Tab-separated table of C-alpha atoms and ligand atoms in Angstrom:
chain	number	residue	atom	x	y	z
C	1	UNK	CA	2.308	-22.906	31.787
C	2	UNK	CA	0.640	-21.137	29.072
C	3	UNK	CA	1.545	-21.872	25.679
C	4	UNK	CA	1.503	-18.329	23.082
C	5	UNK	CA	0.942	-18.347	19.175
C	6	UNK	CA	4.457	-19.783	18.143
C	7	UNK	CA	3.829	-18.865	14.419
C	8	UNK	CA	4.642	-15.349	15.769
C	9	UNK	CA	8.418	-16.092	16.366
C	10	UNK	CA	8.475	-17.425	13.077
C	11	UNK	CA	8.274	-14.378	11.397
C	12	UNK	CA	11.626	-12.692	10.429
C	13	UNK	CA	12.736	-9.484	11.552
C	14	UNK	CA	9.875	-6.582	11.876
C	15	UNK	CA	7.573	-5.651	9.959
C	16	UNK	CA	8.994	-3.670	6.955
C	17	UNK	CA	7.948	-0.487	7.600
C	18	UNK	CA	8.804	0.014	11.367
C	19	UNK	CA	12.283	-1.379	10.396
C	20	UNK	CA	12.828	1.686	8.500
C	21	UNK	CA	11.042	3.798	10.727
C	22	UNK	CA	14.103	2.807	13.464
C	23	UNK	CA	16.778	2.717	10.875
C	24	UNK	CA	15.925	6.623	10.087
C	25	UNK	CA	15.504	7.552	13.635
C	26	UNK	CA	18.874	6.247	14.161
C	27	UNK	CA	20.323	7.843	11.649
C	28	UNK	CA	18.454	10.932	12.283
C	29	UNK	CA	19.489	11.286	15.829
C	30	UNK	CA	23.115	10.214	15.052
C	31	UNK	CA	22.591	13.382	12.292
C	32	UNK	CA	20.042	15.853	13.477
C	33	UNK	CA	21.591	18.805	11.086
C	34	UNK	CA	20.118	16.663	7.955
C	35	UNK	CA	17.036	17.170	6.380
C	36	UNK	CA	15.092	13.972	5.590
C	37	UNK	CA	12.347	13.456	2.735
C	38	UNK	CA	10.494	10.649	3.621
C	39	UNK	CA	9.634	9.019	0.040
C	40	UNK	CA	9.351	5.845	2.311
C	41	UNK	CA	5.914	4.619	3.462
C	42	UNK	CA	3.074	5.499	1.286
C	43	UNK	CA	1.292	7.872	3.908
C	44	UNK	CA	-0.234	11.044	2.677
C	45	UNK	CA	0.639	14.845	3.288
C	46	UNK	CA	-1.582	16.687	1.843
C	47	UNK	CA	-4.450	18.584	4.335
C	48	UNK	CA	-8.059	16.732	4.763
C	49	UNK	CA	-9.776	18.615	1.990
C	50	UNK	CA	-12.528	21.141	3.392
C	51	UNK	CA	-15.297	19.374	2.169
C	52	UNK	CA	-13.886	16.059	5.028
C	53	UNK	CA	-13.409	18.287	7.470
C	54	UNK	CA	-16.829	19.992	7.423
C	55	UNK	CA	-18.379	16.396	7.691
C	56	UNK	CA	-16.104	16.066	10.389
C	57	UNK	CA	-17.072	18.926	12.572
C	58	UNK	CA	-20.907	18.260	11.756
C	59	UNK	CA	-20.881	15.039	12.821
C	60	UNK	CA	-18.685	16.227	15.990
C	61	UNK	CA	-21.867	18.414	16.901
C	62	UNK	CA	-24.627	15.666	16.544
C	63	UNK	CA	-22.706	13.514	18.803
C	64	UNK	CA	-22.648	16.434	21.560
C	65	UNK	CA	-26.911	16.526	21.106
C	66	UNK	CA	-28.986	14.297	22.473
C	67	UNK	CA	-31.508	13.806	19.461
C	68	UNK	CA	-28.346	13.389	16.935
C	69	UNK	CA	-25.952	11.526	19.522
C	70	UNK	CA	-24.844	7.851	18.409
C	71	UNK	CA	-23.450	4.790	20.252
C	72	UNK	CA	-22.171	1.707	18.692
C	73	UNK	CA	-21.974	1.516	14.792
C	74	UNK	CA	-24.108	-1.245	13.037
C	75	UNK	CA	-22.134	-4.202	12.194
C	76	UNK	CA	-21.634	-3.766	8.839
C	77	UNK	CA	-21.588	0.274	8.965
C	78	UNK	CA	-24.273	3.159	8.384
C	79	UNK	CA	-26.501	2.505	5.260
C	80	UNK	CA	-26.003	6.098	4.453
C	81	UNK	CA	-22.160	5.282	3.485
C	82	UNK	CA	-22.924	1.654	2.057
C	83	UNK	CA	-25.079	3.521	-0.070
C	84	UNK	CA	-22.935	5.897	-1.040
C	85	UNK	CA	-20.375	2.875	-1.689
C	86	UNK	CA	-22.533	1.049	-3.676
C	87	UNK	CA	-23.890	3.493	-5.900
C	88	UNK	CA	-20.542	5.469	-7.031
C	89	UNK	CA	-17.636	2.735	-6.406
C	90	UNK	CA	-20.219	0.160	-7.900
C	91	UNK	CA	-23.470	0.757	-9.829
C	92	UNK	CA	-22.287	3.691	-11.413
C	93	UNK	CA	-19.033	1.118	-12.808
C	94	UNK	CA	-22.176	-1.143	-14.105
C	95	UNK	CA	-20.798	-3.636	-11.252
C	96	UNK	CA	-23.542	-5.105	-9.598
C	97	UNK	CA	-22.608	-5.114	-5.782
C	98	UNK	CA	-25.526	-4.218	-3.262
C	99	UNK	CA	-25.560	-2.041	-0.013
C	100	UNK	CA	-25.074	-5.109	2.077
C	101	UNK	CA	-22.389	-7.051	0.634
C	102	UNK	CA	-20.265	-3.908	1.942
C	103	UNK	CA	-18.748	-4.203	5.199
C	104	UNK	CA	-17.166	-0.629	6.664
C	105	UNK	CA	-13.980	-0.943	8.273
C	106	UNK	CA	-10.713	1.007	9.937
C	107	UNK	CA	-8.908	0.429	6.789
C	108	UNK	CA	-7.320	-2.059	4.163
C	109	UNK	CA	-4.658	-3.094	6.377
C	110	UNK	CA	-6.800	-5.086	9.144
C	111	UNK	CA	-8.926	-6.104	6.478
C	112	UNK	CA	-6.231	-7.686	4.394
C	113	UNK	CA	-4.651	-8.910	8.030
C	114	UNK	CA	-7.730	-10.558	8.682
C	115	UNK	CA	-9.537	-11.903	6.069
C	116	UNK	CA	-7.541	-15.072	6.188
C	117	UNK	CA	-9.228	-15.867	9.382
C	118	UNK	CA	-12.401	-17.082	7.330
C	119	UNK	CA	-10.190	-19.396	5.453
C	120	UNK	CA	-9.117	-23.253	6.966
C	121	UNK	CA	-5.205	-22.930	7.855
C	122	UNK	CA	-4.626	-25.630	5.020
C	123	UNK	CA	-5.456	-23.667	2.335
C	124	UNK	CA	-2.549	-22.810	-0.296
C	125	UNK	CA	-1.783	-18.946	-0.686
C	126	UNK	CA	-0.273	-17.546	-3.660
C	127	UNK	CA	1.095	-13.857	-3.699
C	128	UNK	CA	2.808	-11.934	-6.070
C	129	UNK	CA	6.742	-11.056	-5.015
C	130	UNK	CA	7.359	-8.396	-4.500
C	131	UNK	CA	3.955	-8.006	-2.663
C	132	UNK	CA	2.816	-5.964	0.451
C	133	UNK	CA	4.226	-7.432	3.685
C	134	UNK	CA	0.724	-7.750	5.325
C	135	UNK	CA	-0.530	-10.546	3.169
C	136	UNK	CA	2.700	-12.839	3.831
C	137	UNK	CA	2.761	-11.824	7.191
C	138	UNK	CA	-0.881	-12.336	8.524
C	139	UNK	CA	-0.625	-15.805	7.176
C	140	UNK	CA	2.488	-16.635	9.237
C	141	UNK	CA	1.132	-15.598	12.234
C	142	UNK	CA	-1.795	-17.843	10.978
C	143	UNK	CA	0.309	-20.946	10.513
C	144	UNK	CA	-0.405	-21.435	7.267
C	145	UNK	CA	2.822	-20.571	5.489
C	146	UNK	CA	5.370	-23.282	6.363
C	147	UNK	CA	8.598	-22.981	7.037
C	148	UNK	CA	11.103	-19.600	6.089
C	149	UNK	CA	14.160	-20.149	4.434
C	150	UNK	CA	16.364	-16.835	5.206
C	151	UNK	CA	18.464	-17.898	1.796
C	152	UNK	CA	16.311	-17.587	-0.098
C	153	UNK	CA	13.597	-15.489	1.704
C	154	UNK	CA	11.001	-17.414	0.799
C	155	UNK	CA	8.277	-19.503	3.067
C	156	UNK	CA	8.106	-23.746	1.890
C	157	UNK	CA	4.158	-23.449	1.689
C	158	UNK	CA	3.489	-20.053	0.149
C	159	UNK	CA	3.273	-19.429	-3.779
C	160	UNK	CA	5.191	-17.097	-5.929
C	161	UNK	CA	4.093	-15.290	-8.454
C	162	UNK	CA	6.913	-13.652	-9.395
C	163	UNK	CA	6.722	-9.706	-11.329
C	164	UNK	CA	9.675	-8.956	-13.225
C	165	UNK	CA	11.131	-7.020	-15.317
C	166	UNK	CA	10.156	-9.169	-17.898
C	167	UNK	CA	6.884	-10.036	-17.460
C	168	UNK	CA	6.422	-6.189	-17.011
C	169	UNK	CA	5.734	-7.062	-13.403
C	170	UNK	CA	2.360	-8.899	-14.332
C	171	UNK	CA	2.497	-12.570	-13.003
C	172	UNK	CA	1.254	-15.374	-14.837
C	173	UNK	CA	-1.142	-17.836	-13.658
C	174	UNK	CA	0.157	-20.407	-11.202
C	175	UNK	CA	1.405	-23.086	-12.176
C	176	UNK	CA	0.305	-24.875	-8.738
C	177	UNK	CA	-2.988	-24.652	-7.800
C	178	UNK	CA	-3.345	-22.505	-4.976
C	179	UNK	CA	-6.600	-21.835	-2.854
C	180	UNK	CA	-6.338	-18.470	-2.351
C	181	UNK	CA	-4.537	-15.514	-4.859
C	182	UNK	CA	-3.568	-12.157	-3.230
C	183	UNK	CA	-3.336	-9.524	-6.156
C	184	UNK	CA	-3.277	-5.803	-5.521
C	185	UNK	CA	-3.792	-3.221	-8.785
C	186	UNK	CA	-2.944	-0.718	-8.940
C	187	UNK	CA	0.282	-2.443	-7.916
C	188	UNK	CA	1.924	-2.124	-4.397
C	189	UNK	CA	4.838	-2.058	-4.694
C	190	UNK	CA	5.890	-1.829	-8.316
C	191	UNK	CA	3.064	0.598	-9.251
C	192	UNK	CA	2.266	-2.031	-12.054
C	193	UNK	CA	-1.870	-2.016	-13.266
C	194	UNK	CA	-3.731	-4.795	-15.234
C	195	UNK	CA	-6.154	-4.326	-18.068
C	196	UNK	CA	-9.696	-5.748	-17.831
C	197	UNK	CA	-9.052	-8.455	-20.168
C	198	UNK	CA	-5.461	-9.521	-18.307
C	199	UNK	CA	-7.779	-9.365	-14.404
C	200	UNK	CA	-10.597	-11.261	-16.721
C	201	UNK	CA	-8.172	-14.212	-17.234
C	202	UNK	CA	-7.712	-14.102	-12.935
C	203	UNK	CA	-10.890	-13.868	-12.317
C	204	UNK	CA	-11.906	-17.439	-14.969
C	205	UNK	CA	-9.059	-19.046	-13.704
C	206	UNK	CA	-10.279	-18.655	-10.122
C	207	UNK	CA	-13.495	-20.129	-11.061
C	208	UNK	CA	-12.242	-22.971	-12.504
C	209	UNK	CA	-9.902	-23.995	-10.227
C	210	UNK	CA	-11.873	-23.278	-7.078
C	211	UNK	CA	-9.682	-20.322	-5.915
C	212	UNK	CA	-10.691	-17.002	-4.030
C	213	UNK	CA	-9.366	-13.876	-5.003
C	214	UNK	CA	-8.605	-10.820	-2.771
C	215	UNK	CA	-8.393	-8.126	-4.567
C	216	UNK	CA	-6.853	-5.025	-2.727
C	217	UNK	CA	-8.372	-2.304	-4.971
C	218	UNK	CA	-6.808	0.645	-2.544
C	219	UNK	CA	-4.938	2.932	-5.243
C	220	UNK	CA	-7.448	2.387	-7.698
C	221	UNK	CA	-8.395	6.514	-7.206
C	222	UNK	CA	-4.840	6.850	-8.918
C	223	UNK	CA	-5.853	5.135	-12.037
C	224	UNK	CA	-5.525	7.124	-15.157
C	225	UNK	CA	-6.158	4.795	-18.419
C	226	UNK	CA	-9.275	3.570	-19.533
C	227	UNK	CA	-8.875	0.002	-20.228
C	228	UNK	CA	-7.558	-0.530	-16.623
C	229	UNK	CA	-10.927	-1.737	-13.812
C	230	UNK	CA	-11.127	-0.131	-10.885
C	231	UNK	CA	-12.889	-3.023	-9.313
C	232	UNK	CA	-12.658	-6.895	-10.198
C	233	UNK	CA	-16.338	-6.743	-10.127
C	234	UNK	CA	-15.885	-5.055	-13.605
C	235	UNK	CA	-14.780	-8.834	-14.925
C	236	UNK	CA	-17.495	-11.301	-15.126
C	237	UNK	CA	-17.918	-13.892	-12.790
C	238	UNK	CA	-16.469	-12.080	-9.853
C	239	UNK	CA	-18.984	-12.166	-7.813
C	240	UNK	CA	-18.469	-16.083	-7.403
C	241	UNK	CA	-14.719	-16.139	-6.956
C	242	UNK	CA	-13.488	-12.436	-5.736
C	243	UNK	CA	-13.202	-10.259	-2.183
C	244	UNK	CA	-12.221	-7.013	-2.793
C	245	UNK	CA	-10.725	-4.613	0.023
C	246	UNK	CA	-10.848	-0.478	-0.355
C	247	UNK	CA	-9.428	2.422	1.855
C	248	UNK	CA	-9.891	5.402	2.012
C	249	UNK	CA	-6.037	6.215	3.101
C	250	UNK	CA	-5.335	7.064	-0.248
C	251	UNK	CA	-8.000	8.834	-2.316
C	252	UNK	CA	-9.024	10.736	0.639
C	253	UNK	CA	-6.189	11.434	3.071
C	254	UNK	CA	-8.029	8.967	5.618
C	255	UNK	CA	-4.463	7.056	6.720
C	256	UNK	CA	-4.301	8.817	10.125
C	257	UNK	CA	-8.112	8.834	10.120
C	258	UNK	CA	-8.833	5.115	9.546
C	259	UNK	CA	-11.719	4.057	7.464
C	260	UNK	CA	-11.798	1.418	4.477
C	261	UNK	CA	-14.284	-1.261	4.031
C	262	UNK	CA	-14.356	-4.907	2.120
C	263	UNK	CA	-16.877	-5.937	-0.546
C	264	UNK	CA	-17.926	-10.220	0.311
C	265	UNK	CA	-20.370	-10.716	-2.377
C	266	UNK	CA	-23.334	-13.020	-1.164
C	267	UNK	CA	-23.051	-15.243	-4.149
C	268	UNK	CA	-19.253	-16.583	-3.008
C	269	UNK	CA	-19.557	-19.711	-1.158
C	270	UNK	CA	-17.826	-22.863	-0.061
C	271	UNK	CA	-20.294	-25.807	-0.760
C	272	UNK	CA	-23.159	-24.201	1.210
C	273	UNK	CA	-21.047	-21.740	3.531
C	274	UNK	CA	-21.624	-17.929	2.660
C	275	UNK	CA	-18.367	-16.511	3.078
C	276	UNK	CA	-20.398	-13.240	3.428
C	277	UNK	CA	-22.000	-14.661	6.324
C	278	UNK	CA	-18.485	-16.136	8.202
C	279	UNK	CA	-17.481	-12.409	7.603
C	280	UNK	CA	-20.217	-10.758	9.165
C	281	UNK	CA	-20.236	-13.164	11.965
C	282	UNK	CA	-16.439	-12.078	12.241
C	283	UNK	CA	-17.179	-8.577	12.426
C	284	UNK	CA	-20.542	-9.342	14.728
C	285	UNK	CA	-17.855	-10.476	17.244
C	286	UNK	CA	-14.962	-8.948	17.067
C	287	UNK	CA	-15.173	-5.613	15.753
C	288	UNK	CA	-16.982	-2.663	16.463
C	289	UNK	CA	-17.016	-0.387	13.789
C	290	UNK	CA	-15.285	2.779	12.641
C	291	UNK	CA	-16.928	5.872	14.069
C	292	UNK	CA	-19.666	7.677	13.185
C	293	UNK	CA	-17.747	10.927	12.179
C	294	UNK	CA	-15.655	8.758	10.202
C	295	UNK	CA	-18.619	7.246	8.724
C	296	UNK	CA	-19.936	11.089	7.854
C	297	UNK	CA	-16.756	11.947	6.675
C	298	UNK	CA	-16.570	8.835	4.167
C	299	UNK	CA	-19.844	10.050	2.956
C	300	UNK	CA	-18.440	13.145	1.922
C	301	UNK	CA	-15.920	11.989	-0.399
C	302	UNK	CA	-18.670	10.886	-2.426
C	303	UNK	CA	-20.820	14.065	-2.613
C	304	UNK	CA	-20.209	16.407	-5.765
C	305	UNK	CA	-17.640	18.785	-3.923
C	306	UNK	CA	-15.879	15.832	-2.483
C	307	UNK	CA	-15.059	14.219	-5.881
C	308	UNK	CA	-14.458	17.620	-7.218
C	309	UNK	CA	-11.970	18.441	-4.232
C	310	UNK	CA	-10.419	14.634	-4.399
C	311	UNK	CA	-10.005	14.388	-7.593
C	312	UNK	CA	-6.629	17.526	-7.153
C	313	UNK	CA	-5.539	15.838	-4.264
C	314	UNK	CA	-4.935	12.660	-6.712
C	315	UNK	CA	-3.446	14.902	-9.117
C	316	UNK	CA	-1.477	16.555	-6.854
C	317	UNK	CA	0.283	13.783	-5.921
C	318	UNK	CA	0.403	12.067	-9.374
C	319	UNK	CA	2.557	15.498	-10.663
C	320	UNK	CA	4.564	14.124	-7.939
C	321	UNK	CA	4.941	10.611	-9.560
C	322	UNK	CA	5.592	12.817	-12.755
C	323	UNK	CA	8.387	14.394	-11.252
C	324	UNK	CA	10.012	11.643	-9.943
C	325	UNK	CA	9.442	9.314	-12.928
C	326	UNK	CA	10.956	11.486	-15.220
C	327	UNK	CA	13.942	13.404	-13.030
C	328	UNK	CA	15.125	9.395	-12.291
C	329	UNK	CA	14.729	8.816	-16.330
C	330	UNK	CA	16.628	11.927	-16.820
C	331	UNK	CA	19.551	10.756	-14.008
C	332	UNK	CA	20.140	7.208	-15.891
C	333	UNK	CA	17.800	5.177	-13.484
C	334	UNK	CA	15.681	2.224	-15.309
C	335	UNK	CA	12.004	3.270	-13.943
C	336	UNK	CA	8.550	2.007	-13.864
C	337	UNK	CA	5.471	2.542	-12.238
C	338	UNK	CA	3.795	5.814	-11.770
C	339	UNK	CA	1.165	6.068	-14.536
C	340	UNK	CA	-1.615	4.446	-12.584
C	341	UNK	CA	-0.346	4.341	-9.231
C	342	UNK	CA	1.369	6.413	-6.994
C	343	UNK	CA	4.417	4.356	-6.595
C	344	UNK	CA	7.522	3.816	-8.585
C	345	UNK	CA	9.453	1.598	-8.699
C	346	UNK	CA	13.067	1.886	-9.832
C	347	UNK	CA	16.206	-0.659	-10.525
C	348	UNK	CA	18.782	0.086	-7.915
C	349	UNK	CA	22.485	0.892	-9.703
C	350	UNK	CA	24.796	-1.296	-11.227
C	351	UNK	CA	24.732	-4.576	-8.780
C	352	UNK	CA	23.676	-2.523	-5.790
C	353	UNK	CA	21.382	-4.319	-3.662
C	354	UNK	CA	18.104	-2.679	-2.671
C	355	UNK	CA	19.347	-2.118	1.045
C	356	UNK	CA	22.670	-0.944	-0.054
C	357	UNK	CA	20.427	2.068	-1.860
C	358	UNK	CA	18.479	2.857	0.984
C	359	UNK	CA	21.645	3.495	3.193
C	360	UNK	CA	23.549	5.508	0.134
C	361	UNK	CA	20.378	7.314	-0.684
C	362	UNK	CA	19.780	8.378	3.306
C	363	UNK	CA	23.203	8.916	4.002
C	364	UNK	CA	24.281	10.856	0.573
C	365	UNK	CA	21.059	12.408	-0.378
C	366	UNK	CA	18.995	12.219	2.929
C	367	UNK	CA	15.990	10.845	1.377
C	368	UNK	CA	13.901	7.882	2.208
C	369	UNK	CA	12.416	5.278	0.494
C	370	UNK	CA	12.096	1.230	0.634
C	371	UNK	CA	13.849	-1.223	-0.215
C	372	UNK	CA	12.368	-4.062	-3.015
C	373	UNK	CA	14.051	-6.833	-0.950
C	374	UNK	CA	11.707	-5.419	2.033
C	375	UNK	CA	8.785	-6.857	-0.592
C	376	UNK	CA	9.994	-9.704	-1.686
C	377	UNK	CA	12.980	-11.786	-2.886
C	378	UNK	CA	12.076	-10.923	-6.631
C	379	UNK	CA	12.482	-7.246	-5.393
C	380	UNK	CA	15.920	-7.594	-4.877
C	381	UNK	CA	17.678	-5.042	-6.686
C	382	UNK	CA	14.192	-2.718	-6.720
C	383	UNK	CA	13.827	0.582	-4.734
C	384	UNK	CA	10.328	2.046	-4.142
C	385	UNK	CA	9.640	5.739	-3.917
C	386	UNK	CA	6.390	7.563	-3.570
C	387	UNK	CA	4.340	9.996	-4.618
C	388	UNK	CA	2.885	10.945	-0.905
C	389	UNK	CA	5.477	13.642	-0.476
C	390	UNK	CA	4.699	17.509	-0.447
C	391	UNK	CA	5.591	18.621	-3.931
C	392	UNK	CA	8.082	21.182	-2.579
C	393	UNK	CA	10.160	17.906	-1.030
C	394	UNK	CA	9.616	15.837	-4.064
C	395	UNK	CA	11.329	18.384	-6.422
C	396	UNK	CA	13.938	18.617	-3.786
C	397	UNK	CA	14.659	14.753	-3.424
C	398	UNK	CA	14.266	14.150	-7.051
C	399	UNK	CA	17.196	17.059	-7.141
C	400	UNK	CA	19.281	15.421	-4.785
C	401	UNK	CA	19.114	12.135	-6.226
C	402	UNK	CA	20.330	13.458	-9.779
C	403	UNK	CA	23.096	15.434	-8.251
C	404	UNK	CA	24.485	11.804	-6.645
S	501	MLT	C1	2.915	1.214	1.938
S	501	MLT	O1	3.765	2.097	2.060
S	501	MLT	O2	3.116	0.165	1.333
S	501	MLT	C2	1.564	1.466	2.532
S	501	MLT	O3	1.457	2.771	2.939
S	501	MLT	C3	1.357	0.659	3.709
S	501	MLT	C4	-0.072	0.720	4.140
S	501	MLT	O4	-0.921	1.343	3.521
S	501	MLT	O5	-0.334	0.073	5.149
């Protein structure tokens, strides 16, 4: 009899976000007269902006002519978006990352999913709680997490970092040495960011114990202060310790078109091992590239009218974050986040727990959002909303909520 990955029953549950993606439905077909804001998942609303979608239907074109026509992707993606990469997410930052040390992808998610592949299954993670699900998760189904104690919510071989109210949701160093760190900044969930001195101490620490980071960099397009990096690359010494993952779900309304990519700097190694080459052999084998168009349309986010046309999407949906920072503040809620990210991140009510507010907050005010616990034990007693909304809706949640 075949034998299947047993690490996969270990995981609790499903993954967060399809759990509330039933719990809604259910509630929406046991109510179809309400209207539901989805504050929920952090997917985008807004249009592709023109300048996209004219890269889009160009590209469509060349692939219907012979001379323009293209077949598989190269295995790292087109130079012309590398390029583009390098030069504006990287050179123009005074980070010194080259063309080829960027590999295009179908997005943060299956990079973060699978970057642990590269890694031996005995190495120690350490993630900060709350923390996206797909870093914990992709791990499990790795074996390299242990074993889950539903108590406490917690897996015997993973490492906490836990972001609290009182460390302003900034985790301090471990205290166990672990072999790989998982930090995302702009902060998913709590909407948290870190200043270039606070990711410099990460970035030392990692080269002096021996650690990798993996930086997932994807809301840096939301932030707003200067003395917060958009890239670890920004710190010194990065290039020997640091992977850093981008998408382009965020800053560019890409989640339903898929494109992202990961930065493996040649100088990070294992002994001899490149990790840039194990990741390149990775993607030699097993994937196959996003699309040309995609590629194209990446492109365009860089070129003058893309920035220009990007840039109001971000600020769009940061008036949004505006809105609902300060209409909770108003209402009495305890609220953080928001500033340089397009999440916030609120304390649920009295000793409500984070899934009792997601049930009063759908069934009283018919909006959606997610529940800390869904992040994390530390988010217990957390609620996430974002910014992704329409405007119109986020005035109207934000109105409901108050009137609770
Ligand atoms: C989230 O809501 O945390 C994100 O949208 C999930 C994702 O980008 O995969």
């Amino acid at each position: 009899m075949f034998k299947i990955n047993d690490n996969y029953l270990k995981l609790p549950g499903s993954y967060l976000f399809s759990t509330i993606g039933k719990k809604v439905a259910a509630y929406s077909a046991a109510h179809p007269e309400k209207e539901i804001i989805r504050l929920g998942i952090g997917d985008v609303t807004q249009p592709l902006a023109p300048v996209i979608v004219e890269a889009l239907k160009k590209a469509v074109e060349e692939m219907g002519v012979q001379e323009t026509f293209h077949g598989y992707a190269p295995d790292l993606g087109y130079e012309f978006l590398r390029n583009a990469i390098a030069e504006n997410d990287y050179r123009a930052r005074g980070c010194e990352i080259a063309a080829d040390e960027i590999f295009v992808s179908d997005g943060a998610k299956s990079d973060s999913g699978n970057i642990q592949e590269i890694f031996s299954v005995d190495n120690k993670i350490a993630v900060c709680d709350p923390v996206y699900p797909v870093y914990v998760d992709s791990n499990v189904m790795a074996g390299r997490t242990g074993t889950y104690d539903p108590a406490t919510g917690t897996w015997s071989d993973v490492i906490y970092m836990p972001c609290t109210m009182e460390n302003g949701f900034s985790p301090e160093l471990p205290k166990k040495r672990p072999d790989l760190i998982y930090l995302c900044y702009p902060n998913n969930p709590t909407g948290a960011s870190i200043t270039k001195d606070a990711l410099q101490e990460w970035v030392n620490y990692a080269n002096r114990e021996g650690c990798v980071i993996i930086y997932d960099a994807a809301y840096e397009a939301y932030i707003a202060e200067e003395n917060v990096p958009h890239s670890i690359y920004e710190c010194e010494g990065a290039r020997t310790c640091a992977i850093e993952l981008h998408s382009f779900s965020k800053n560019a309304g890409f989640t339903g078109v898929r494109l992202g990519y990961t930065v493996v700097p040649r100088d990070l190694k294992c002994g001899d091992v490149s990790l840039h080459a194990l990741w390149a052999r990775r993607h030699g084998t097993k994937y196959n590239g996003a699309p040309y168009i995609v590629q194209r349309a990446g492109e365009a986010v860089y070129s003058d009218e893309g920035k220009r046309q990007l840039k109001a999407q971000v600020a769009y949906y940061m008036k949004n974050a505006q809105v609902i920072y300060e209409g909770l503040k108003e209402a009495g809620y305890t609220v953080f986040g928001g500033v340089n990210a397009p999440y916030i991140w609120l304390k649920t009510p009295g000793s409500m727990t984070s899934w009792e507010f997601f049930d009063r907050l759908l069934e009283t005010a018919g909006v959606v959002g997610t529940p800390g616990s869904g992040f994390g034990p530390s988010g217990e007693g957390y609620f996430r909303l974002t910014a992704f909304g329409t405007y119109e809706n986020t005035v109207k949640a934000i109105e409901r909520i108050k009137a609770l």
